[in-house]
mmCIF file of C-alpha atoms in Angstrom:
data_model
loop_
_atom_site.group_PDB
_atom_site.id
_atom_site.type_symbol
_atom_site.label_atom_id
_atom_site.label_comp_id
_atom_site.label_asym_id
_atom_site.label_seq_id
_atom_site.Cartn_x
_atom_site.Cartn_y
_atom_site.Cartn_z
ATOM 1 C CA UNK A 1 4.532 14.091 -12.943
ATOM 2 C CA UNK A 2 3.615 11.583 -15.658
ATOM 3 C CA UNK A 3 1.470 8.579 -14.805
ATOM 4 C CA UNK A 4 -0.969 6.359 -16.662
ATOM 5 C CA UNK A 5 -3.876 7.743 -14.600
ATOM 6 C CA UNK A 6 -6.206 10.386 -15.989
ATOM 7 C CA UNK A 7 -5.920 13.856 -14.473
ATOM 8 C CA UNK A 8 -9.591 13.635 -13.512
ATOM 9 C CA UNK A 9 -8.766 10.697 -11.227
ATOM 10 C CA UNK A 10 -5.710 12.002 -9.372
ATOM 11 C CA UNK A 11 -3.315 14.948 -9.184
ATOM 12 C CA UNK A 12 0.195 13.748 -8.347
ATOM 13 C CA UNK A 13 2.320 16.153 -6.306
ATOM 14 C CA UNK A 14 5.611 14.425 -7.085
ATOM 15 C CA UNK A 15 8.795 15.412 -8.907
ATOM 16 C CA UNK A 16 9.521 13.296 -11.976
ATOM 17 C CA UNK A 17 13.016 11.850 -11.473
ATOM 18 C CA UNK A 18 12.856 9.439 -14.414
ATOM 19 C CA UNK A 19 16.375 8.737 -15.678
ATOM 20 C CA UNK A 20 18.035 10.272 -12.616
ATOM 21 C CA UNK A 21 17.974 7.214 -10.320
ATOM 22 C CA UNK A 22 19.399 3.785 -11.130
ATOM 23 C CA UNK A 23 17.259 0.992 -9.594
ATOM 24 C CA UNK A 24 19.185 -1.532 -7.503
ATOM 25 C CA UNK A 25 18.809 -5.311 -7.139
ATOM 26 C CA UNK A 26 17.097 -6.478 -3.936
ATOM 27 C CA UNK A 27 20.186 -7.962 -2.250
ATOM 28 C CA UNK A 28 22.360 -4.893 -2.893
ATOM 29 C CA UNK A 29 19.581 -2.571 -1.754
ATOM 30 C CA UNK A 30 18.857 -4.636 1.374
ATOM 31 C CA UNK A 31 22.515 -4.581 2.410
ATOM 32 C CA UNK A 32 22.565 -0.794 2.076
ATOM 33 C CA UNK A 33 19.347 -0.399 4.062
ATOM 34 C CA UNK A 34 20.533 -2.625 6.896
ATOM 35 C CA UNK A 35 23.903 -0.867 6.978
ATOM 36 C CA UNK A 36 22.168 2.471 7.577
ATOM 37 C CA UNK A 37 21.213 3.960 4.207
ATOM 38 C CA UNK A 38 17.562 5.012 4.119
ATOM 39 C CA UNK A 39 15.279 3.034 1.816
ATOM 40 C CA UNK A 40 13.900 6.235 0.239
ATOM 41 C CA UNK A 41 17.350 7.107 -1.146
ATOM 42 C CA UNK A 42 17.177 4.126 -3.525
ATOM 43 C CA UNK A 43 14.667 2.490 -5.835
ATOM 44 C CA UNK A 44 14.238 -1.266 -6.292
ATOM 45 C CA UNK A 45 14.231 -3.004 -9.634
ATOM 46 C CA UNK A 46 10.558 -3.589 -10.387
ATOM 47 C CA UNK A 47 9.435 -7.213 -10.436
ATOM 48 C CA UNK A 48 7.837 -8.172 -13.743
ATOM 49 C CA UNK A 49 5.500 -11.073 -12.967
ATOM 50 C CA UNK A 50 5.726 -14.431 -14.689
ATOM 51 C CA UNK A 51 2.791 -15.663 -16.768
ATOM 52 C CA UNK A 52 1.926 -18.191 -14.048
ATOM 53 C CA UNK A 53 1.910 -15.470 -11.391
ATOM 54 C CA UNK A 54 -0.383 -13.328 -13.522
ATOM 55 C CA UNK A 55 -2.789 -16.260 -13.955
ATOM 56 C CA UNK A 56 -2.957 -16.524 -10.164
ATOM 57 C CA UNK A 57 -3.460 -12.756 -9.907
ATOM 58 C CA UNK A 58 -6.399 -12.725 -12.338
ATOM 59 C CA UNK A 59 -7.955 -15.763 -10.674
ATOM 60 C CA UNK A 60 -7.636 -14.185 -7.218
ATOM 61 C CA UNK A 61 -9.109 -10.969 -8.584
ATOM 62 C CA UNK A 62 -12.180 -12.813 -9.851
ATOM 63 C CA UNK A 63 -12.674 -14.694 -6.588
ATOM 64 C CA UNK A 64 -11.927 -11.929 -4.085
ATOM 65 C CA UNK A 65 -12.579 -8.699 -5.987
ATOM 66 C CA UNK A 66 -16.058 -8.440 -4.475
ATOM 67 C CA UNK A 67 -14.634 -8.453 -0.933
ATOM 68 C CA UNK A 68 -12.388 -5.570 -1.875
ATOM 69 C CA UNK A 69 -15.241 -3.679 -3.563
ATOM 70 C CA UNK A 70 -17.498 -4.152 -0.520
ATOM 71 C CA UNK A 71 -14.769 -2.976 1.838
ATOM 72 C CA UNK A 72 -14.217 0.060 -0.394
ATOM 73 C CA UNK A 73 -17.946 0.838 -0.295
ATOM 74 C CA UNK A 74 -18.028 0.529 3.491
ATOM 75 C CA UNK A 75 -15.031 2.841 3.738
ATOM 76 C CA UNK A 76 -16.569 5.439 1.410
ATOM 77 C CA UNK A 77 -19.774 5.508 3.493
ATOM 78 C CA UNK A 78 -17.731 6.073 6.652
ATOM 79 C CA UNK A 79 -15.767 8.858 4.942
ATOM 80 C CA UNK A 80 -18.892 10.751 3.890
ATOM 81 C CA UNK A 81 -20.572 10.222 7.272
ATOM 82 C CA UNK A 82 -17.593 11.437 9.278
ATOM 83 C CA UNK A 83 -16.017 13.997 6.936
ATOM 84 C CA UNK A 84 -18.826 15.206 4.657
ATOM 85 C CA UNK A 85 -18.991 15.880 0.928
ATOM 86 C CA UNK A 86 -16.321 18.600 0.982
ATOM 87 C CA UNK A 87 -13.641 16.051 1.818
ATOM 88 C CA UNK A 88 -10.340 16.343 -0.079
ATOM 89 C CA UNK A 89 -8.721 12.949 -0.559
ATOM 90 C CA UNK A 90 -4.931 12.900 -0.142
ATOM 91 C CA UNK A 91 -3.640 9.439 -0.932
ATOM 92 C CA UNK A 92 -0.217 8.252 0.166
ATOM 93 C CA UNK A 93 1.781 7.271 -2.895
ATOM 94 C CA UNK A 94 1.960 4.742 -4.134
ATOM 95 C CA UNK A 95 -0.219 2.039 -2.498
ATOM 96 C CA UNK A 96 -2.820 4.621 -1.501
ATOM 97 C CA UNK A 97 -3.224 6.035 -5.012
ATOM 98 C CA UNK A 98 -5.471 3.389 -6.604
ATOM 99 C CA UNK A 99 -7.571 3.342 -3.411
ATOM 100 C CA UNK A 100 -7.966 7.116 -3.613
ATOM 101 C CA UNK A 101 -9.045 6.812 -7.251
ATOM 102 C CA UNK A 102 -11.660 4.207 -6.322
ATOM 103 C CA UNK A 103 -12.907 6.216 -3.334
ATOM 104 C CA UNK A 104 -13.313 9.264 -5.553
ATOM 105 C CA UNK A 105 -15.216 7.231 -8.136
ATOM 106 C CA UNK A 106 -17.449 5.518 -5.569
ATOM 107 C CA UNK A 107 -18.348 8.836 -3.907
ATOM 108 C CA UNK A 108 -19.243 10.309 -7.298
ATOM 109 C CA UNK A 109 -21.292 7.201 -8.184
ATOM 110 C CA UNK A 110 -23.273 6.960 -4.940
ATOM 111 C CA UNK A 111 -23.276 10.513 -3.564
ATOM 112 C CA UNK A 112 -23.118 12.438 -6.864
ATOM 113 C CA UNK A 113 -20.240 14.509 -5.539
ATOM 114 C CA UNK A 114 -16.953 14.942 -7.387
ATOM 115 C CA UNK A 115 -14.317 15.284 -4.670
ATOM 116 C CA UNK A 116 -10.701 16.246 -5.338
ATOM 117 C CA UNK A 117 -7.940 13.666 -5.034
ATOM 118 C CA UNK A 118 -4.233 14.378 -4.631
ATOM 119 C CA UNK A 119 -1.443 11.843 -4.188
ATOM 120 C CA UNK A 120 1.643 12.766 -2.178
ATOM 121 C CA UNK A 121 4.625 11.103 -0.559
ATOM 122 C CA UNK A 122 5.125 10.092 3.059
ATOM 123 C CA UNK A 123 8.275 8.236 4.066
ATOM 124 C CA UNK A 124 8.906 6.337 7.280
ATOM 125 C CA UNK A 125 11.449 8.199 9.464
ATOM 126 C CA UNK A 126 11.487 11.125 6.987
ATOM 127 C CA UNK A 127 7.928 12.377 7.279
ATOM 128 C CA UNK A 128 5.355 13.735 4.875
ATOM 129 C CA UNK A 129 6.207 15.899 1.865
ATOM 130 C CA UNK A 130 6.045 19.403 3.366
ATOM 131 C CA UNK A 131 5.991 21.162 -0.012
ATOM 132 C CA UNK A 132 3.060 19.027 -1.140
ATOM 133 C CA UNK A 133 1.176 19.762 2.084
ATOM 134 C CA UNK A 134 1.769 23.502 1.676
ATOM 135 C CA UNK A 135 0.475 23.278 -1.899
ATOM 136 C CA UNK A 136 -2.743 21.595 -0.763
ATOM 137 C CA UNK A 137 -3.284 23.833 2.261
ATOM 138 C CA UNK A 138 -2.960 26.920 0.056
ATOM 139 C CA UNK A 139 -5.973 25.669 -1.902
ATOM 140 C CA UNK A 140 -8.173 23.840 0.618
ATOM 141 C CA UNK A 141 -9.384 24.066 4.211
ATOM 142 C CA UNK A 142 -7.258 22.025 6.582
ATOM 143 C CA UNK A 143 -10.349 20.394 8.118
ATOM 144 C CA UNK A 144 -11.335 18.883 4.752
ATOM 145 C CA UNK A 145 -8.104 16.949 4.178
ATOM 146 C CA UNK A 146 -8.324 13.172 4.581
ATOM 147 C CA UNK A 147 -5.349 10.872 4.101
ATOM 148 C CA UNK A 148 -5.896 7.591 2.254
ATOM 149 C CA UNK A 149 -3.813 4.410 2.047
ATOM 150 C CA UNK A 150 -4.364 0.846 0.941
ATOM 151 C CA UNK A 151 -4.037 -1.065 4.192
ATOM 152 C CA UNK A 152 -2.411 -0.960 7.623
ATOM 153 C CA UNK A 153 0.162 -3.619 8.472
ATOM 154 C CA UNK A 154 1.332 -2.716 11.941
ATOM 155 C CA UNK A 155 0.824 1.060 11.854
ATOM 156 C CA UNK A 156 4.282 2.505 11.077
ATOM 157 C CA UNK A 157 3.002 4.974 8.467
ATOM 158 C CA UNK A 158 0.061 5.929 10.681
ATOM 159 C CA UNK A 159 2.552 6.775 13.431
ATOM 160 C CA UNK A 160 4.527 8.861 10.926
ATOM 161 C CA UNK A 161 1.321 10.607 9.870
ATOM 162 C CA UNK A 162 0.365 11.481 13.443
ATOM 163 C CA UNK A 163 3.762 13.056 13.999
ATOM 164 C CA UNK A 164 3.592 14.986 10.711
ATOM 165 C CA UNK A 165 0.137 16.419 11.389
ATOM 166 C CA UNK A 166 1.440 18.235 14.465
ATOM 167 C CA UNK A 167 2.996 20.682 11.985
ATOM 168 C CA UNK A 168 -0.269 21.502 10.190
ATOM 169 C CA UNK A 169 -2.912 23.228 12.255
ATOM 170 C CA UNK A 170 -6.356 21.779 11.703
ATOM 171 C CA UNK A 171 -5.251 18.773 9.636
ATOM 172 C CA UNK A 172 -6.598 15.497 11.005
ATOM 173 C CA UNK A 173 -4.209 12.612 11.577
ATOM 174 C CA UNK A 174 -6.976 10.198 10.573
ATOM 175 C CA UNK A 175 -6.189 7.627 7.916
ATOM 176 C CA UNK A 176 -8.730 5.909 5.654
ATOM 177 C CA UNK A 177 -7.799 2.397 4.467
ATOM 178 C CA UNK A 178 -9.551 -0.521 2.838
ATOM 179 C CA UNK A 179 -8.158 -3.129 5.247
ATOM 180 C CA UNK A 180 -6.869 -2.720 8.804
ATOM 181 C CA UNK A 181 -6.148 -6.076 10.465
ATOM 182 C CA UNK A 182 -3.968 -4.175 12.950
ATOM 183 C CA UNK A 183 -7.021 -2.393 14.384
ATOM 184 C CA UNK A 184 -5.439 1.066 14.247
ATOM 185 C CA UNK A 185 -8.065 3.270 12.543
ATOM 186 C CA UNK A 186 -11.828 3.725 12.704
ATOM 187 C CA UNK A 187 -11.847 4.622 8.997
ATOM 188 C CA UNK A 188 -11.400 1.112 7.627
ATOM 189 C CA UNK A 189 -13.564 -0.764 5.162
ATOM 190 C CA UNK A 190 -12.779 -4.069 6.853
ATOM 191 C CA UNK A 191 -10.649 -5.351 9.718
ATOM 192 C CA UNK A 192 -10.073 -8.684 8.005
ATOM 193 C CA UNK A 193 -6.767 -9.416 6.315
ATOM 194 C CA UNK A 194 -8.135 -9.493 2.759
ATOM 195 C CA UNK A 195 -6.603 -9.772 -0.687
ATOM 196 C CA UNK A 196 -6.362 -6.290 -2.200
ATOM 197 C CA UNK A 197 -5.509 -6.836 -5.884
ATOM 198 C CA UNK A 198 -3.381 -3.686 -6.091
ATOM 199 C CA UNK A 199 -1.078 -5.076 -3.377
ATOM 200 C CA UNK A 200 -0.167 -8.058 -5.546
ATOM 201 C CA UNK A 201 1.559 -5.996 -8.255
ATOM 202 C CA UNK A 202 3.915 -3.022 -8.303
ATOM 203 C CA UNK A 203 3.912 -0.055 -10.690
ATOM 204 C CA UNK A 204 1.755 -1.871 -13.243
ATOM 205 C CA UNK A 205 -1.317 -1.375 -11.056
ATOM 206 C CA UNK A 206 -0.336 2.032 -9.633
ATOM 207 C CA UNK A 207 -0.210 4.268 -12.681
ATOM 208 C CA UNK A 208 3.284 3.078 -13.712
ATOM 209 C CA UNK A 209 5.007 5.151 -11.046
ATOM 210 C CA UNK A 210 7.727 3.960 -8.686
ATOM 211 C CA UNK A 211 7.643 4.106 -4.939
ATOM 212 C CA UNK A 212 8.594 7.583 -3.745
ATOM 213 C CA UNK A 213 12.176 8.814 -3.550
ATOM 214 C CA UNK A 214 13.988 11.357 -1.382
ATOM 215 C CA UNK A 215 17.706 12.167 -1.696
ATOM 216 C CA UNK A 216 19.041 15.685 -1.401
ATOM 217 C CA UNK A 217 21.314 15.533 -4.471
ATOM 218 C CA UNK A 218 18.192 15.133 -6.629
ATOM 219 C CA UNK A 219 15.320 16.496 -4.528
ATOM 220 C CA UNK A 220 15.876 20.185 -3.745
ATOM 221 C CA UNK A 221 14.390 22.232 -0.890
ATOM 222 C CA UNK A 222 11.548 23.523 -3.040
ATOM 223 C CA UNK A 223 10.793 20.199 -4.757
ATOM 224 C CA UNK A 224 8.130 17.630 -4.088
ATOM 225 C CA UNK A 225 9.407 14.167 -3.223
ATOM 226 C CA UNK A 226 10.304 12.221 -6.353
ATOM 227 C CA UNK A 227 9.151 9.198 -8.326
ATOM 228 C CA UNK A 228 9.977 7.502 -11.623
ATOM 229 C CA UNK A 229 7.550 6.877 -14.498
ATOM 230 C CA UNK A 230 8.049 3.440 -16.069
ATOM 231 C CA UNK A 231 7.216 4.092 -19.703
ATOM 232 C CA UNK A 232 8.852 0.784 -20.632
ATOM 233 C CA UNK A 233 6.089 -1.115 -18.801
ATOM 234 C CA UNK A 234 3.166 0.499 -20.640
ATOM 235 C CA UNK A 235 2.272 -2.774 -22.353
ATOM 236 C CA UNK A 236 1.969 -4.419 -18.920
ATOM 237 C CA UNK A 237 -0.132 -1.673 -17.365
ATOM 238 C CA UNK A 238 -3.206 -2.925 -15.483
ATOM 239 C CA UNK A 239 -3.983 0.264 -13.563
ATOM 240 C CA UNK A 240 -7.360 0.778 -15.200
ATOM 241 C CA UNK A 241 -8.100 -2.930 -15.429
ATOM 242 C CA UNK A 242 -8.013 -2.873 -11.618
ATOM 243 C CA UNK A 243 -9.995 0.353 -11.239
ATOM 244 C CA UNK A 244 -12.709 -0.466 -13.765
ATOM 245 C CA UNK A 245 -13.217 -4.075 -12.681
ATOM 246 C CA UNK A 246 -13.578 -3.149 -9.015
ATOM 247 C CA UNK A 247 -15.906 -0.339 -10.080
ATOM 248 C CA UNK A 248 -18.194 -2.894 -11.774
ATOM 249 C CA UNK A 249 -18.638 -4.576 -8.372
ATOM 250 C CA UNK A 250 -19.740 -1.448 -6.469
ATOM 251 C CA UNK A 251 -22.816 -1.849 -4.239
ATOM 252 C CA UNK A 252 -24.742 0.905 -2.469
ATOM 253 C CA UNK A 253 -25.786 -0.902 0.714
ATOM 254 C CA UNK A 254 -22.814 -2.470 2.466
ATOM 255 C CA UNK A 255 -22.905 -2.787 6.254
ATOM 256 C CA UNK A 256 -20.062 -1.046 8.110
ATOM 257 C CA UNK A 257 -17.892 -3.066 10.477
ATOM 258 C CA UNK A 258 -15.941 -2.238 13.648
ATOM 259 C CA UNK A 259 -12.773 -3.697 15.120
ATOM 260 C CA UNK A 260 -12.845 -6.327 17.832
ATOM 261 C CA UNK A 261 -9.799 -7.979 19.322
ATOM 262 C CA UNK A 262 -6.223 -7.181 20.244
ATOM 263 C CA UNK A 263 -4.015 -4.729 18.362
ATOM 264 C CA UNK A 264 -1.926 -6.264 15.622
ATOM 265 C CA UNK A 265 1.311 -4.845 17.020
ATOM 266 C CA UNK A 266 1.003 -7.283 19.946
ATOM 267 C CA UNK A 267 1.150 -10.172 17.525
ATOM 268 C CA UNK A 268 4.098 -8.664 15.647
ATOM 269 C CA UNK A 269 6.068 -8.329 18.894
ATOM 270 C CA UNK A 270 5.200 -11.912 19.796
ATOM 271 C CA UNK A 271 6.745 -13.154 16.546
ATOM 272 C CA UNK A 272 9.756 -10.878 17.033
ATOM 273 C CA UNK A 273 10.363 -12.471 20.458
ATOM 274 C CA UNK A 274 9.864 -15.926 19.006
ATOM 275 C CA UNK A 275 12.572 -15.445 16.385
ATOM 276 C CA UNK A 276 14.875 -13.155 18.383
ATOM 277 C CA UNK A 277 14.305 -10.220 16.039
ATOM 278 C CA UNK A 278 15.166 -6.898 17.695
ATOM 279 C CA UNK A 279 14.072 -4.653 14.809
ATOM 280 C CA UNK A 280 10.323 -5.113 14.248
ATOM 281 C CA UNK A 281 10.684 -3.273 10.916
ATOM 282 C CA UNK A 282 11.946 -6.645 9.632
ATOM 283 C CA UNK A 283 8.488 -8.150 10.228
ATOM 284 C CA UNK A 284 5.785 -7.209 7.738
ATOM 285 C CA UNK A 285 2.343 -8.539 8.688
ATOM 286 C CA UNK A 286 -0.686 -9.062 6.491
ATOM 287 C CA UNK A 287 -1.274 -10.052 2.870
ATOM 288 C CA UNK A 288 -0.298 -6.662 1.445
ATOM 289 C CA UNK A 289 2.912 -6.305 3.446
ATOM 290 C CA UNK A 290 3.975 -9.916 2.901
ATOM 291 C CA UNK A 291 3.543 -9.419 -0.831
ATOM 292 C CA UNK A 292 5.727 -6.306 -0.682
ATOM 293 C CA UNK A 293 8.477 -8.220 1.115
ATOM 294 C CA UNK A 294 8.474 -10.868 -1.605
ATOM 295 C CA UNK A 295 8.353 -8.347 -4.439
ATOM 296 C CA UNK A 296 11.037 -5.888 -3.382
ATOM 297 C CA UNK A 297 12.940 -6.971 -0.267
ATOM 298 C CA UNK A 298 15.085 -10.007 0.610
ATOM 299 C CA UNK A 299 12.733 -12.359 2.457
ATOM 300 C CA UNK A 300 13.885 -14.847 5.079
ATOM 301 C CA UNK A 301 10.641 -16.606 5.822
ATOM 302 C CA UNK A 302 6.910 -16.395 5.244
ATOM 303 C CA UNK A 303 4.541 -17.286 8.065
ATOM 304 C CA UNK A 304 1.053 -18.463 7.111
ATOM 305 C CA UNK A 305 -1.737 -19.115 9.570
ATOM 306 C CA UNK A 306 -2.403 -22.844 9.342
ATOM 307 C CA UNK A 307 -6.167 -22.178 9.114
ATOM 308 C CA UNK A 308 -5.548 -20.512 5.737
ATOM 309 C CA UNK A 309 -3.118 -23.050 4.326
ATOM 310 C CA UNK A 310 -5.269 -23.588 1.241
ATOM 311 C CA UNK A 311 -6.795 -20.091 1.044
ATOM 312 C CA UNK A 312 -6.840 -18.883 -2.557
ATOM 313 C CA UNK A 313 -6.141 -15.336 -1.314
ATOM 314 C CA UNK A 314 -2.602 -16.516 -0.551
ATOM 315 C CA UNK A 315 -1.839 -18.306 -3.816
ATOM 316 C CA UNK A 316 0.201 -15.390 -5.195
ATOM 317 C CA UNK A 317 2.247 -15.283 -1.981
ATOM 318 C CA UNK A 318 2.991 -19.002 -2.137
ATOM 319 C CA UNK A 319 3.966 -18.650 -5.809
ATOM 320 C CA UNK A 320 6.341 -15.749 -5.092
ATOM 321 C CA UNK A 321 7.890 -17.636 -2.161
ATOM 322 C CA UNK A 322 8.486 -20.641 -4.400
ATOM 323 C CA UNK A 323 10.034 -18.454 -7.118
ATOM 324 C CA UNK A 324 12.415 -16.900 -4.591
ATOM 325 C CA UNK A 325 13.043 -20.182 -2.717
ATOM 326 C CA UNK A 326 11.739 -18.728 0.551
ATOM 327 C CA UNK A 327 10.685 -21.036 3.368
ATOM 328 C CA UNK A 328 6.990 -21.084 4.251
ATOM 329 C CA UNK A 329 6.127 -21.948 7.842
ATOM 330 C CA UNK A 330 2.554 -22.774 8.804
ATOM 331 C CA UNK A 331 1.793 -21.560 12.291
ATOM 332 C CA UNK A 332 -0.899 -19.939 14.441
ATOM 333 C CA UNK A 333 -1.659 -16.261 13.822
ATOM 334 C CA UNK A 334 -4.496 -14.106 15.092
ATOM 335 C CA UNK A 335 -5.010 -10.794 13.266
ATOM 336 C CA UNK A 336 -3.228 -11.751 10.077
ATOM 337 C CA UNK A 337 -3.374 -14.543 7.531
ATOM 338 C CA UNK A 338 0.363 -14.262 6.885
ATOM 339 C CA UNK A 339 3.569 -12.375 7.678
ATOM 340 C CA UNK A 340 6.753 -11.767 5.736
ATOM 341 C CA UNK A 341 10.072 -11.645 7.601
ATOM 342 C CA UNK A 342 13.018 -9.847 6.006
ATOM 343 C CA UNK A 343 16.402 -11.568 6.082
ATOM 344 C CA UNK A 344 19.163 -10.090 8.259
ATOM 345 C CA UNK A 345 21.899 -9.382 5.750
ATOM 346 C CA UNK A 346 24.621 -10.544 8.102
ATOM 347 C CA UNK A 347 23.102 -14.009 7.647
ATOM 348 C CA UNK A 348 23.884 -14.038 3.913
#
């Protein structure tokens, strides 16, 4: 499908459904989701950031871009050490796509190896795109496939991935991510909850494509999962601003890190008990997930660890919460700097 990425950077295995799906406002979409309609059967209206938000984004990028670049370097070293130079990167659209592009570029820069990079869809409770997997497996050894995503919140997609890989002999369920505060994978660049610039924006930093879409009146049995190309946002596109500016910060000698502490899911369940929330899917932990809640869901509350009250990594989250008139509660968290809690629609 169309994207603003170069073909040398990524091959999208997605069906272009531009013009076939009408995006819905957050409140309408949230009501449908909580009444039983699956989120992948709809697309949200993309948030176009205010000038003030973009100022915060660029400032945060300058201050914390190096942390992201170092975590990316650490991850790339782990990937080559554990999987070798024949690795085939398969990023999970869309948050995984810019990370896959950067991994590919870092590996070429440091290891002088040009690995292949595909981007495919995986959807919670619906699984991975089987047609895309068959396409890749017809062209590459199963043992060389490595899935890539941006970060791990509490591990829902990783759980989906493990289940999906049971259907593909020889394909590893391992997942490579830049940040894993949940402590779920050994292929993480860092276990700190860090600001990943691509998590702070939507399509305008992910090749101008939507999140992935799956509805049987539009996606046929032989089709890849779908996505929309936002041509109308071309003037706002920062996909290569992100890629090229992180690339400038690449280093060759970054020390790898390992996870220490309790699993993040323990903390998520603790907050669910605290607020009487039965569905933990309503709690989205970490900077990346909290940003997503504010950008495309209907947030009820944002929790921020009181130790990071004035952390510049969270300025974009505070700005979004203010724009949407969402309460911010400062509390004590362990694995994460913040959490976003989705509003129960019966409370509206």
